Amino acid sequence: MKKLLQIFLFLSVIGSQVFVQSLARAEQSAAASPGRERLLMDFGWRFAFGHAYDTDKDFNHATGFFSYFAKAGYGDGPASANFDDRAWRILNLPHDWAIEVPFASNGSHSHGYKAVGRKFPETSVGWYRKSFSISKSDLGRRIGVEFDGVFRDSIVWVNGHYLGHEPSGYSGFRYDITDHLNYGGNNVIAVRVDATMEEGWFYEGAGIYRHVWLTKTAPLHVAPYGTFVSSDVKGNTANVTARATVINEGMTKAKFDIIQSIVDAGGKSVATRRVKKLSLKPGDNDEFSCVIKVKKPVLWSLESPYLYKLITEVRSAGTVVDSYQTTFGIRTVRFDPNEGFFLNGKHVKLKGTNNHQDHAGVGVAVPDALQEFRIARLKEMGSNAYRCSHNPPTPELLDACDRLGMLVIDENRLMGTTPELLDQLKRLILRDRNHPSVIIWSLGNEEWAFEGNITGERIAATMQAFAKRLDPTRRTTVAISGGWGQGISRVIDVMGYNYISHGSTDEQHAKFPNQPGIGTEETTTQGTRGIYFDDRPNAHMAPLHKKGSTGGDIEVGWKHYAARPYLAGLFYWTGFDYRGEANPFGWPQVSSQCGIIDLCGFPKDCFYYLKSCWTDETVLHVFPHWNWKGKEDQEFDVWAYSNCDEVELFLNDKSVGRKKMEKNSHLQWKVKYQPGTVLARGYKNGKEVATHSIETTGEPAAIQLTAHRAVIKADGEDVSVITVQVNDSKERCVATANNEIIFAIEGPGRIIGVGNGDPSSHEPDKYIESVSQVRIENLKMQTVDGTEDRPEVAFDFNDSNWQAFKQPSEYNKEAKGPAKVIVIRGVFNLQEFADDTKITLLTKSLAEGQAIYVNGHRIAQDIKRDAPGQKYTLDHAILRPGKNIYAVIGTQLAKKSQWENLNTDPGVIQVIVPIPTWKRSVFNGLAQVIVQSARQSGEVTLKASSPGLSSNVTRLQAQPTALRPAVPASQQ
Ligand code: GAL
């Protein structure tokens, strides 16, 4: 039972109480290095593909006579601490391997035709390993590893010890690894990720695509995601309830105080409370709360998203044993059944978009800074709300929404009330309930099996009550696509309408007058950016409104929601295009086209419709483009989105007509195409307030690069998003240009992805170093009578009558006489290799004092058994495409104990083909390059060139910054 101590305490002097506590020996060493550390564990992982069913290609994992489910600590294959991963690729997280593999026409439609999934067992299982050291002084602390999200079905081991299995591709999870660590030495974490099965019907990526953290605390500490801050604002005062769950993982009873301090955005402490004389038995945890008065609070709002911090200190025996930070905002939210949504008592219409998590170039491995870029782009359109469809988001997305002022529907993945599914919901709520941006929990989306029936009603009611227990301050919704009036819609707190084409919101409101409602999904004007006529072979589509389809018209949705005060607002499907759900065409289409903005964030025309409705800025936008060579005198529909009173259109200075603008609508004119300029003039109260023109441009002549930020942090994480535009000689964007552009980067930065928003582009988003492994096979051995000048190591020595290689099986303590000298030969086959291919031999000891030969050339000699290193770059001159011979001469190994398994693994050949030249075509004039800093300051230069176009350079300054504490990349 949780014991909620509602203690209204007077301000007390910190440190006035000292409790004497007897600590176990191990815990005393923790006290010597008190406090909490949270280390980013993103750098320097090793990665290789395993296999979904072929154990041989899955490094023989889980084939051991005693494997990890038989004996604790018996992780085998890459799960073993001793596994040799030297030949594996080195990479940093976040990582999405699905974005790196090619497109395949037989790939999954919903996942964007990437070569991942059931049909691609060789690219559907990925192994990650990371070595890290833990110092002796950490002994006695509680150490955990936290994964923010792995897609999906992951199993984790530390030092060969199985930690657990997480099926969800979206829920964060954590393992305590305290007891499994090697203190004062090296440790290895191994993760097997299986992306064979899909969770969603959209692109989901593959791999460890969110951050990983190593946390260290004292045994007495705030539980993971153990704080909960909520506020009650009355007049000029906020009563902030600060709850902290503290856990005692020590061996003795703990006595402690909790000091809760609120710090403003400038770092100034504004109020502090102390909850005194608390205690916890070993193994117990409890929630302790207090109410802190904040006078004249600065409220978190969309215009001014002000953030406070709560610092929770656990003080025991005169020492601060834990200090835990919680970012929060002081604000109130309310859904009203008749009047919609209120933030801080002020009515706000929710102008929202749904979004999946992927972005051009990077897939779902979105750097934190790119989250901010995406939210800022949505805000530019006047959007104030974001639905995390259909899964728990990455925490940094919510951080960006907190910082920039964006309201969030935070969504659970799968509805259900079993322990596993409720636990996913619990993890979501505990993790996210301090974010001021989160205004409501969505329990699920379009659960067709039960949304309109009694099962749905029961499941939703149970989940809703469960959510309320974890967070009584927020309401819940479910996005429902049918059966309105029945099932879930009868019990859900806030009705989530998915598409007004599915029923009548008015009827639901009349039937359930106390139930607020939001449009959780509504249709956009689907279409391809910059395309005005359907082009089926290329899977490009003109905006749906052009076909007069009401269902496909963005205006229908907004007009419906704008006209009904009882509806809190709506969320368009979608803000950004996303990979997968490649409708309506399917292959060669690989991305959706539902976005108001494309995969890169380039606006489609309908962006300006919403901007004209959703902002107070004067908006005037005319389209299509005006490059229609060969279509002279053909009639075009020219549209304008605007919030002016009237708009007049001119073709080459001749008026085509002045029209009155209806609110939340558009204007259109028939215009016969003639090259030149279409100019729109917008008027408010009879006065011209805006112009916008589209011009017939010349041929592509030059590249223009524009960085969204010219200064980035030199932390190996920050990014600048660079727009690539192809212009004519008069610096006008050529809206039909599709030139291929080549990129070169210099300085402390790297390109991490390219894109162009073309939903059917099959160009790579990423160019990566290719790291492959070649096995040394068919090992044979022969006893010889000396080690020097042996003919047996030569390439063409005839070994056809040699016996297969094996190590001695007997252990003979009394063995006398000289050990046998042996030659071992094996074969490895190389593909054709280019001059810049790096071929490295990574050996292991097959014999004592071994000498190593490749095709008869000596590479090394006198290698002590199991000596570290054993890494040799091979000169191309001694290698040949096809068959090569690896040979070893040395004395036969002897067992040191009866149980020793002598090594039979010769090692492996690593082949590295360097990163090819980065390139991407512009699509309708535009492309995007994402540049990430290194952990080193300096100038980063990106050059773009293309035959026939003048090239362009952009310079970024990577500035020194305080690095986030991180687990170092491994030394290997
Ligand atoms: C909805 C669904 C979304 C997406 C959309 C496509 O029914 O909730 O996830 O599939 O349709 O138009």
JSON list of C-alpha atoms and ligand atoms in Angstrom, two decimals, residues 201-202 356 387 389-390 445-446 448 479 481 498-499 502 521 526 573 578 581 583 594, ligand 1:
[
{"chain": "A", "resi": 201, "resn": "TRP", "atom": "CA", "xyz": [1.07, -0.61, -39.98]},
{"chain": "A", "resi": 202, "resn": "PHE", "atom": "CA", "xyz": [3.60, 2.14, -40.67]},
{"chain": "A", "resi": 356, "resn": "HIS", "atom": "CA", "xyz": [4.79, 9.09, -36.66]},
{"chain": "A", "resi": 387, "resn": "ARG", "atom": "CA", "xyz": [-0.68, 13.47, -31.31]},
{"chain": "A", "resi": 389, "resn": "SER", "atom": "CA", "xyz": [0.28, 8.29, -33.16]},
{"chain": "A", "resi": 390, "resn": "HIS", "atom": "CA", "xyz": [0.21, 5.42, -32.31]},
{"chain": "A", "resi": 445, "resn": "ASN", "atom": "CA", "xyz": [-6.31, 3.87, -31.66]},
{"chain": "A", "resi": 446, "resn": "GLU", "atom": "CA", "xyz": [-8.96, 2.27, -33.88]},
{"chain": "A", "resi": 448, "resn": "TRP", "atom": "CA", "xyz": [-11.55, -2.49, -34.73]},
{"chain": "A", "resi": 479, "resn": "ALA", "atom": "CA", "xyz": [-9.23, 7.43, -31.11]},
{"chain": "A", "resi": 481, "resn": "SER", "atom": "CA", "xyz": [-13.20, 5.11, -36.05]},
{"chain": "A", "resi": 498, "resn": "ASN", "atom": "CA", "xyz": [-11.32, 9.49, -36.08]},
{"chain": "A", "resi": 499, "resn": "TYR", "atom": "CA", "xyz": [-12.79, 11.05, -39.23]},
{"chain": "A", "resi": 502, "resn": "HIS", "atom": "CA", "xyz": [-17.49, 7.86, -39.94]},
{"chain": "A", "resi": 521, "resn": "GLU", "atom": "CA", "xyz": [-7.84, 12.16, -36.82]},
{"chain": "A", "resi": 526, "resn": "GLN", "atom": "CA", "xyz": [-3.27, 14.21, -49.59]},
{"chain": "A", "resi": 573, "resn": "TRP", "atom": "CA", "xyz": [-3.64, 12.86, -40.45]},
{"chain": "A", "resi": 578, "resn": "TYR", "atom": "CA", "xyz": [6.10, 9.25, -43.01]},
{"chain": "A", "resi": 581, "resn": "GLU", "atom": "CA", "xyz": [1.57, 3.05, -45.51]},
{"chain": "A", "resi": 583, "resn": "ASN", "atom": "CA", "xyz": [-1.03, 4.66, -50.16]},
{"chain": "A", "resi": 594, "resn": "CYS", "atom": "CA", "xyz": [-0.90, 12.34, -46.19]},
{"chain": "B", "resi": 1, "resn": "GAL", "atom": "C1", "xyz": [-6.42, 5.74, -39.87]},
{"chain": "B", "resi": 1, "resn": "GAL", "atom": "C2", "xyz": [-5.38, 5.18, -38.91]},
{"chain": "B", "resi": 1, "resn": "GAL", "atom": "C3", "xyz": [-4.02, 5.79, -39.20]},
{"chain": "B", "resi": 1, "resn": "GAL", "atom": "C4", "xyz": [-3.72, 5.70, -40.67]},
{"chain": "B", "resi": 1, "resn": "GAL", "atom": "C5", "xyz": [-4.77, 6.41, -41.46]},
{"chain": "B", "resi": 1, "resn": "GAL", "atom": "C6", "xyz": [-4.43, 6.33, -42.94]},
{"chain": "B", "resi": 1, "resn": "GAL", "atom": "O1", "xyz": [-7.54, 4.95, -39.87]},
{"chain": "B", "resi": 1, "resn": "GAL", "atom": "O2", "xyz": [-5.71, 5.43, -37.58]},
{"chain": "B", "resi": 1, "resn": "GAL", "atom": "O3", "xyz": [-3.05, 5.11, -38.48]},
{"chain": "B", "resi": 1, "resn": "GAL", "atom": "O4", "xyz": [-3.66, 4.37, -41.01]},
{"chain": "B", "resi": 1, "resn": "GAL", "atom": "O5", "xyz": [-6.01, 5.78, -41.20]},
{"chain": "B", "resi": 1, "resn": "GAL", "atom": "O6", "xyz": [-5.23, 7.16, -43.66]}
]
